[in-house]
PDB file of C-alpha atoms in Angstrom:
ATOM      1  CA  MET J   1     132.786  88.824 109.378  1.00  0.00           C
ATOM      2  CA  GLU J   2     136.054  90.795 109.370  1.00  0.00           C
ATOM      3  CA  HIS J   3     134.904  93.004 111.819  1.00  0.00           C
ATOM      4  CA  THR J   4     133.967  90.727 114.541  1.00  0.00           C
ATOM      5  CA  GLY J   5     137.269  88.367 113.514  1.00  0.00           C
ATOM      6  CA  THR J   6     135.537  85.470 113.233  1.00  0.00           C
ATOM      7  CA  PRO J   7     136.944  83.526 110.119  1.00  0.00           C
ATOM      8  CA  GLY J   8     133.991  83.274 107.319  1.00  0.00           C
ATOM      9  CA  TRP J   9     134.022  79.147 107.772  1.00  0.00           C
ATOM     10  CA  TYR J  10     132.548  79.308 111.017  1.00  0.00           C
ATOM     11  CA  LEU J  11     129.459  80.571 109.184  1.00  0.00           C
ATOM     12  CA  GLY J  12     129.575  77.642 107.180  1.00  0.00           C
ATOM     13  CA  GLY J  13     130.235  75.599 110.300  1.00  0.00           C
ATOM     14  CA  ILE J  14     126.880  77.068 111.396  1.00  0.00           C
ATOM     15  CA  ALA J  15     125.270  76.189 108.472  1.00  0.00           C
ATOM     16  CA  LEU J  16     126.307  72.677 108.376  1.00  0.00           C
ATOM     17  CA  SER J  17     125.283  71.981 112.257  1.00  0.00           C
ATOM     18  CA  LEU J  18     121.755  73.417 111.296  1.00  0.00           C
ATOM     19  CA  MET J  19     121.271  71.336 108.325  1.00  0.00           C
ATOM     20  CA  LEU J  20     122.630  67.906 110.080  1.00  0.00           C
ATOM     21  CA  ILE J  21     120.470  68.897 113.041  1.00  0.00           C
ATOM     22  CA  CYS J  22     116.853  69.452 110.871  1.00  0.00           C
ATOM     23  CA  LEU J  23     118.163  65.645 108.749  1.00  0.00           C
ATOM     24  CA  PHE J  24     118.292  64.076 112.129  1.00  0.00           C
ATOM     25  CA  PHE J  25     114.865  65.908 112.986  1.00  0.00           C
ATOM     26  CA  ARG J  26     113.090  65.326 109.932  1.00  0.00           C
ATOM     27  CA  LYS J  27     115.033  61.092 109.796  1.00  0.00           C
ATOM     28  CA  LYS J  28     113.535  60.557 113.138  1.00  0.00           C
ATOM     29  CA  GLN J  29     110.143  62.537 112.689  1.00  0.00           C
ATOM     30  CA  LEU J  30     111.347  64.135 116.128  1.00  0.00           C
ATOM     31  CA  ARG J  31     109.809  67.128 117.762  1.00  0.00           C
ATOM     32  CA  LEU J  32     111.129  69.536 120.025  1.00  0.00           C
ATOM     33  CA  LEU J  33     108.128  69.615 122.353  1.00  0.00           C
ATOM     34  CA  ASP J  34     108.601  65.897 122.560  1.00  0.00           C
ATOM     35  CA  LEU J  35     112.191  66.069 123.341  1.00  0.00           C
ATOM     36  CA  LEU J  36     112.166  68.110 126.209  1.00  0.00           C
ATOM     37  CA  HIS J  37     109.322  66.475 127.806  1.00  0.00           C
ATOM     38  CA  SER J  38     111.270  63.354 127.363  1.00  0.00           C
ATOM     39  CA  LEU J  39     114.248  65.112 129.171  1.00  0.00           C
ATOM     40  CA  VAL J  40     112.055  64.904 132.507  1.00  0.00           C
ATOM     41  CA  ASN J  41     109.608  62.072 132.326  1.00  0.00           C
ATOM     42  CA  ALA J  42     110.408  58.127 131.918  1.00  0.00           C
ATOM     43  CA  ARG J  43     107.578  57.630 130.004  1.00  0.00           C
ATOM     44  CA  ALA J  44     107.493  59.879 127.622  1.00  0.00           C
ATOM     45  CA  MET J  45     111.036  59.267 126.948  1.00  0.00           C
ATOM     46  CA  ASP J  46     110.086  55.511 126.363  1.00  0.00           C
ATOM     47  CA  ARG J  47     107.211  56.573 124.597  1.00  0.00           C
ATOM     48  CA  MET J  48     109.666  58.747 122.289  1.00  0.00           C
ATOM     49  CA  LEU J  49     112.711  56.129 121.702  1.00  0.00           C
ATOM     50  CA  ARG J  50     109.772  53.504 120.043  1.00  0.00           C
ATOM     51  CA  ALA J  51     108.655  56.335 117.976  1.00  0.00           C
ATOM     52  CA  THR J  52     111.697  57.149 116.785  1.00  0.00           C
ATOM     53  CA  ASN J  53     114.377  53.939 117.118  1.00  0.00           C
ATOM     54  CA  MET J  54     116.487  55.949 118.978  1.00  0.00           C
ATOM     55  CA  THR J  55     117.104  52.720 121.246  1.00  0.00           C
ATOM     56  CA  ARG J  56     119.468  51.513 118.927  1.00  0.00           C
ATOM     57  CA  VAL J  57     123.117  52.399 119.264  1.00  0.00           C
ATOM     58  CA  SER J  58     123.725  52.477 115.427  1.00  0.00           C
ATOM     59  CA  GLU J  59     121.057  55.601 116.266  1.00  0.00           C
ATOM     60  CA  GLN J  60     122.389  56.754 119.018  1.00  0.00           C
ATOM     61  CA  PHE J  61     125.783  56.817 117.156  1.00  0.00           C
ATOM     62  CA  LEU J  62     125.275  60.166 115.039  1.00  0.00           C
ATOM     63  CA  ILE J  63     124.674  62.476 118.705  1.00  0.00           C
ATOM     64  CA  ALA J  64     128.151  62.883 118.414  1.00  0.00           C
ATOM     65  CA  PRO J  65     128.448  64.228 115.343  1.00  0.00           C
ATOM     66  CA  ILE J  66     125.779  66.316 115.822  1.00  0.00           C
ATOM     67  CA  MET J  67     125.516  67.794 119.306  1.00  0.00           C
ATOM     68  CA  LEU J  68     129.566  68.525 119.240  1.00  0.00           C
ATOM     69  CA  LEU J  69     129.756  70.663 116.133  1.00  0.00           C
ATOM     70  CA  PRO J  70     127.831  73.790 117.208  1.00  0.00           C
ATOM     71  CA  LEU J  71     129.772  73.158 120.712  1.00  0.00           C
ATOM     72  CA  LEU J  72     133.279  73.408 119.496  1.00  0.00           C
ATOM     73  CA  LEU J  73     132.388  76.219 118.009  1.00  0.00           C
ATOM     74  CA  ILE J  74     130.858  78.928 120.122  1.00  0.00           C
ATOM     75  CA  VAL J  75     134.027  77.723 122.738  1.00  0.00           C
ATOM     76  CA  SER J  76     136.288  77.524 120.116  1.00  0.00           C
ATOM     77  CA  ARG J  77     135.347  81.375 119.528  1.00  0.00           C
ATOM     78  CA  ARG J  78     135.057  82.281 122.761  1.00  0.00           C
ATOM     79  CA  LEU J  79     137.884  80.208 124.363  1.00  0.00           C
ATOM     80  CA  PHE J  80     140.340  80.651 122.452  1.00  0.00           C
ATOM     81  CA  PRO J  81     142.466  84.109 122.145  1.00  0.00           C
ATOM     82  CA  THR J  82     141.836  83.752 118.726  1.00  0.00           C
ATOM     83  CA  PRO J  83     139.674  82.045 116.748  1.00  0.00           C
ATOM     84  CA  LEU J  84     140.810  78.203 115.402  1.00  0.00           C
ATOM     85  CA  PRO J  85     142.136  77.965 111.457  1.00  0.00           C
ATOM     86  CA  ASP J  86     139.447  75.185 109.995  1.00  0.00           C
ATOM     87  CA  VAL J  87     142.270  72.466 110.403  1.00  0.00           C
ATOM     88  CA  ARG J  88     143.109  72.414 113.761  1.00  0.00           C
ATOM     89  CA  PHE J  89     138.948  73.277 114.296  1.00  0.00           C
ATOM     90  CA  LEU J  90     138.362  69.909 112.417  1.00  0.00           C
ATOM     91  CA  THR J  91     141.057  68.026 114.094  1.00  0.00           C
ATOM     92  CA  LEU J  92     139.840  68.983 117.301  1.00  0.00           C
ATOM     93  CA  TYR J  93     136.199  67.526 116.629  1.00  0.00           C
ATOM     94  CA  VAL J  94     137.745  64.418 115.096  1.00  0.00           C
ATOM     95  CA  ALA J  95     139.496  63.756 119.100  1.00  0.00           C
ATOM     96  CA  ALA J  96     136.098  65.009 120.730  1.00  0.00           C
ATOM     97  CA  CYS J  97     133.907  62.613 118.351  1.00  0.00           C
ATOM     98  CA  ALA J  98     136.712  59.915 119.262  1.00  0.00           C
ATOM     99  CA  VAL J  99     136.519  60.568 123.138  1.00  0.00           C
ATOM    100  CA  TYR J 100     132.925  61.078 123.841  1.00  0.00           C
ATOM    101  CA  TYR J 101     132.548  57.227 121.716  1.00  0.00           C
ATOM    102  CA  VAL J 102     135.697  56.282 123.763  1.00  0.00           C
ATOM    103  CA  ARG J 103     133.772  57.092 127.114  1.00  0.00           C
ATOM    104  CA  ASN J 104     130.285  55.795 125.945  1.00  0.00           C
ATOM    105  CA  GLY J 105     131.935  52.916 125.014  1.00  0.00           C
ATOM    106  CA  ILE J 106     134.240  52.591 128.964  1.00  0.00           C
ATOM    107  CA  VAL J 107     130.420  53.024 130.483  1.00  0.00           C
ATOM    108  CA  ARG J 108     128.956  50.455 128.505  1.00  0.00           C
ATOM    109  CA  PHE J 109     131.654  48.098 129.048  1.00  0.00           C
ATOM    110  CA  LEU J 110     131.216  48.402 132.925  1.00  0.00           C
ATOM    111  CA  GLY J 111     127.918  48.342 132.637  1.00  0.00           C
ATOM    112  CA  ASN J 112     127.725  44.477 130.854  1.00  0.00           C
ATOM    113  CA  ALA J 113     130.865  44.286 133.954  1.00  0.00           C
ATOM    114  CA  PHE J 114     128.318  44.996 137.305  1.00  0.00           C
ATOM    115  CA  LEU J 115     125.755  42.989 135.717  1.00  0.00           C
ATOM    116  CA  ASN J 116     124.256  46.207 134.748  1.00  0.00           C
ATOM    117  CA  LYS J 117     123.724  46.193 131.208  1.00  0.00           C
ATOM    118  CA  GLU J 118     120.030  46.984 131.058  1.00  0.00           C
ATOM    119  CA  ALA J 119     120.354  50.081 133.699  1.00  0.00           C
ATOM    120  CA  THR J 120     123.311  51.352 131.675  1.00  0.00           C
ATOM    121  CA  HIS J 121     121.620  51.244 128.173  1.00  0.00           C
ATOM    122  CA  ILE J 122     118.428  53.283 129.719  1.00  0.00           C
ATOM    123  CA  TYR J 123     121.552  55.508 131.152  1.00  0.00           C
ATOM    124  CA  LEU J 124     123.368  55.785 128.181  1.00  0.00           C
ATOM    125  CA  THR J 125     119.571  56.962 126.259  1.00  0.00           C
ATOM    126  CA  SER J 126     119.118  59.719 128.459  1.00  0.00           C
ATOM    127  CA  ASN J 127     121.992  60.977 128.097  1.00  0.00           C
ATOM    128  CA  TYR J 128     122.177  60.674 124.121  1.00  0.00           C
ATOM    129  CA  LEU J 129     118.353  62.776 124.403  1.00  0.00           C
ATOM    130  CA  TYR J 130     120.217  65.486 127.325  1.00  0.00           C
ATOM    131  CA  HIS J 131     123.350  65.278 124.760  1.00  0.00           C
ATOM    132  CA  LEU J 132     120.839  66.251 121.500  1.00  0.00           C
ATOM    133  CA  THR J 133     119.337  69.748 123.688  1.00  0.00           C
ATOM    134  CA  TYR J 134     123.240  70.583 123.955  1.00  0.00           C
ATOM    135  CA  GLY J 135     123.216  70.867 120.850  1.00  0.00           C
ATOM    136  CA  LEU J 136     120.018  72.576 119.791  1.00  0.00           C
ATOM    137  CA  VAL J 137     120.926  75.486 122.780  1.00  0.00           C
ATOM    138  CA  ALA J 138     124.590  75.866 120.939  1.00  0.00           C
ATOM    139  CA  MET J 139     122.804  75.927 118.027  1.00  0.00           C
ATOM    140  CA  ALA J 140     120.235  78.275 118.607  1.00  0.00           C
ATOM    141  CA  PHE J 141     123.101  81.121 120.420  1.00  0.00           C
ATOM    142  CA  ALA J 142     126.530  80.258 117.717  1.00  0.00           C
ATOM    143  CA  PHE J 143     125.503  83.039 115.146  1.00  0.00           C
ATOM    144  CA  PHE J 144     125.213  85.485 117.724  1.00  0.00           C
ATOM    145  CA  ILE J 145     128.127  83.734 120.150  1.00  0.00           C
ATOM    146  CA  CYS J 146     130.134  84.532 116.673  1.00  0.00           C
ATOM    147  CA  PHE J 147     129.340  87.039 114.600  1.00  0.00           C
ATOM    148  CA  ALA J 148     127.410  89.701 117.480  1.00  0.00           C
ATOM    149  CA  GLY J 149     131.024  91.133 118.563  1.00  0.00           C
ATOM    150  CA  GLU J 150     131.224  92.073 121.985  1.00  0.00           C
ATOM    151  CA  MET J 151     127.519  91.018 122.641  1.00  0.00           C
ATOM    152  CA  GLY J 152     128.326  87.138 121.683  1.00  0.00           C
ATOM    153  CA  VAL J 153     129.953  87.066 125.321  1.00  0.00           C
ATOM    154  CA  LEU J 154     127.044  87.804 126.802  1.00  0.00           C
ATOM    155  CA  PHE J 155     125.223  84.934 123.946  1.00  0.00           C
ATOM    156  CA  PHE J 156     127.802  82.815 125.733  1.00  0.00           C
ATOM    157  CA  HIS J 157     127.361  82.983 128.644  1.00  0.00           C
ATOM    158  CA  ILE J 158     123.667  82.337 128.326  1.00  0.00           C
ATOM    159  CA  ALA J 159     124.344  79.014 126.627  1.00  0.00           C
ATOM    160  CA  ALA J 160     126.806  78.163 129.138  1.00  0.00           C
ATOM    161  CA  GLY J 161     124.025  78.459 131.935  1.00  0.00           C
ATOM    162  CA  LEU J 162     121.677  76.664 130.272  1.00  0.00           C
ATOM    163  CA  ILE J 163     123.906  74.007 129.188  1.00  0.00           C
ATOM    164  CA  GLY J 164     125.397  73.908 132.870  1.00  0.00           C
ATOM    165  CA  ILE J 165     121.365  73.588 133.485  1.00  0.00           C
ATOM    166  CA  LEU J 166     120.585  70.988 131.570  1.00  0.00           C
ATOM    167  CA  TYR J 167     124.087  69.412 132.553  1.00  0.00           C
ATOM    168  CA  VAL J 168     123.119  68.985 136.100  1.00  0.00           C
ATOM    169  CA  MET J 169     119.563  68.144 135.426  1.00  0.00           C
ATOM    170  CA  ARG J 170     121.484  65.329 133.107  1.00  0.00           C
ATOM    171  CA  LEU J 171     123.035  64.013 136.611  1.00  0.00           C
ATOM    172  CA  LEU J 172     120.592  64.036 138.958  1.00  0.00           C
ATOM    173  CA  ARG J 173     118.496  61.947 136.203  1.00  0.00           C
ATOM    174  CA  GLY J 174     120.781  59.794 135.224  1.00  0.00           C
ATOM    175  CA  LEU J 175     121.252  58.553 139.061  1.00  0.00           C
ATOM    176  CA  GLN J 176     118.000  58.544 139.703  1.00  0.00           C
ATOM    177  CA  LEU J 177     117.749  56.206 135.984  1.00  0.00           C
ATOM    178  CA  ILE J 178     120.189  53.928 137.478  1.00  0.00           C
ATOM    179  CA  LEU J 179     118.953  53.654 141.253  1.00  0.00           C
ATOM    180  CA  THR J 180     115.718  52.548 139.868  1.00  0.00           C
ATOM    181  CA  ASN J 181     117.127  49.823 137.470  1.00  0.00           C
ATOM    182  CA  SER J 182     120.497  48.617 138.932  1.00  0.00           C
ATOM    183  CA  LYS J 183     120.766  45.329 140.319  1.00  0.00           C
ATOM    184  CA  THR J 184     124.249  45.684 141.998  1.00  0.00           C
ATOM    185  CA  LEU J 185     126.379  47.940 145.052  1.00  0.00           C
ATOM    186  CA  LYS J 186     125.150  51.592 144.780  1.00  0.00           C
ATOM    187  CA  LEU J 187     128.976  51.841 145.793  1.00  0.00           C
ATOM    188  CA  TYR J 188     129.826  51.312 142.373  1.00  0.00           C
ATOM    189  CA  LEU J 189     127.130  54.508 141.044  1.00  0.00           C
ATOM    190  CA  PHE J 190     129.791  56.828 143.324  1.00  0.00           C
ATOM    191  CA  TYR J 191     132.781  55.707 142.053  1.00  0.00           C
ATOM    192  CA  TYR J 192     131.525  56.375 138.089  1.00  0.00           C
ATOM    193  CA  LEU J 193     130.102  59.844 138.917  1.00  0.00           C
ATOM    194  CA  CYS J 194     133.634  60.801 140.383  1.00  0.00           C
ATOM    195  CA  SER J 195     135.180  59.249 137.710  1.00  0.00           C
ATOM    196  CA  LEU J 196     133.453  59.907 134.075  1.00  0.00           C
ATOM    197  CA  GLU J 197     130.963  62.772 135.426  1.00  0.00           C
ATOM    198  CA  ILE J 198     131.636  65.220 137.584  1.00  0.00           C
ATOM    199  CA  VAL J 199     135.644  64.881 137.599  1.00  0.00           C
ATOM    200  CA  PRO J 200     136.026  65.488 133.751  1.00  0.00           C
ATOM    201  CA  ALA J 201     133.267  68.712 134.423  1.00  0.00           C
ATOM    202  CA  ILE J 202     135.490  69.926 137.430  1.00  0.00           C
ATOM    203  CA  VAL J 203     138.651  69.680 134.774  1.00  0.00           C
ATOM    204  CA  ILE J 204     136.931  71.221 131.787  1.00  0.00           C
ATOM    205  CA  ILE J 205     135.339  74.164 134.348  1.00  0.00           C
ATOM    206  CA  PHE J 206     139.467  74.717 135.500  1.00  0.00           C
ATOM    207  CA  VAL J 207     140.356  74.905 131.643  1.00  0.00           C
ATOM    208  CA  ALA J 208     137.930  77.362 130.811  1.00  0.00           C
ATOM    209  CA  ILE J 209     138.171  79.885 133.828  1.00  0.00           C
ATOM    210  CA  SER J 210     142.301  79.339 133.189  1.00  0.00           C
TER     211      SER J 210
END
């Protein structure tokens, strides 16, 4: 591990991430093909959600720590000048989970305020499935990104490209779901996409490039 410049605790983080993902899939009896199919098919999503009971907010609460751990591992390894110490990474991880919960809480509050409770719940549920897929992609490449030396940069770009494609798919899918189920003015959707989806994505891309 020394020749790659990656601290040994990263390997422990990858192992923990893999364990969390495996436990979640086993607990929910979730199959990868069903998850991928649900990303693009509403009926498949409904069937999978009923079978796994993932429509409950308490169940969806688990998605953030599962998704963010592998994502932050690969991001912190490749976008920071030096690997983060374990304590700083843990602080970043907790803060990212908190931001995730607050953001989703704001979305749920706005949905209730604009009498779009059902549409908001469907939208957030779809998001959770995409977020879980982000974590799977990050997990698939995490070891190579952290421990493959210079080749890790190539793997990081591949993972970032796949997650970027999934992000665009999630926006389009979410827009379709809200337009189909929304009961209020569509202008609200434009404000929402700008403030909580597009602007944060632009900021993240700008920070990553700079």
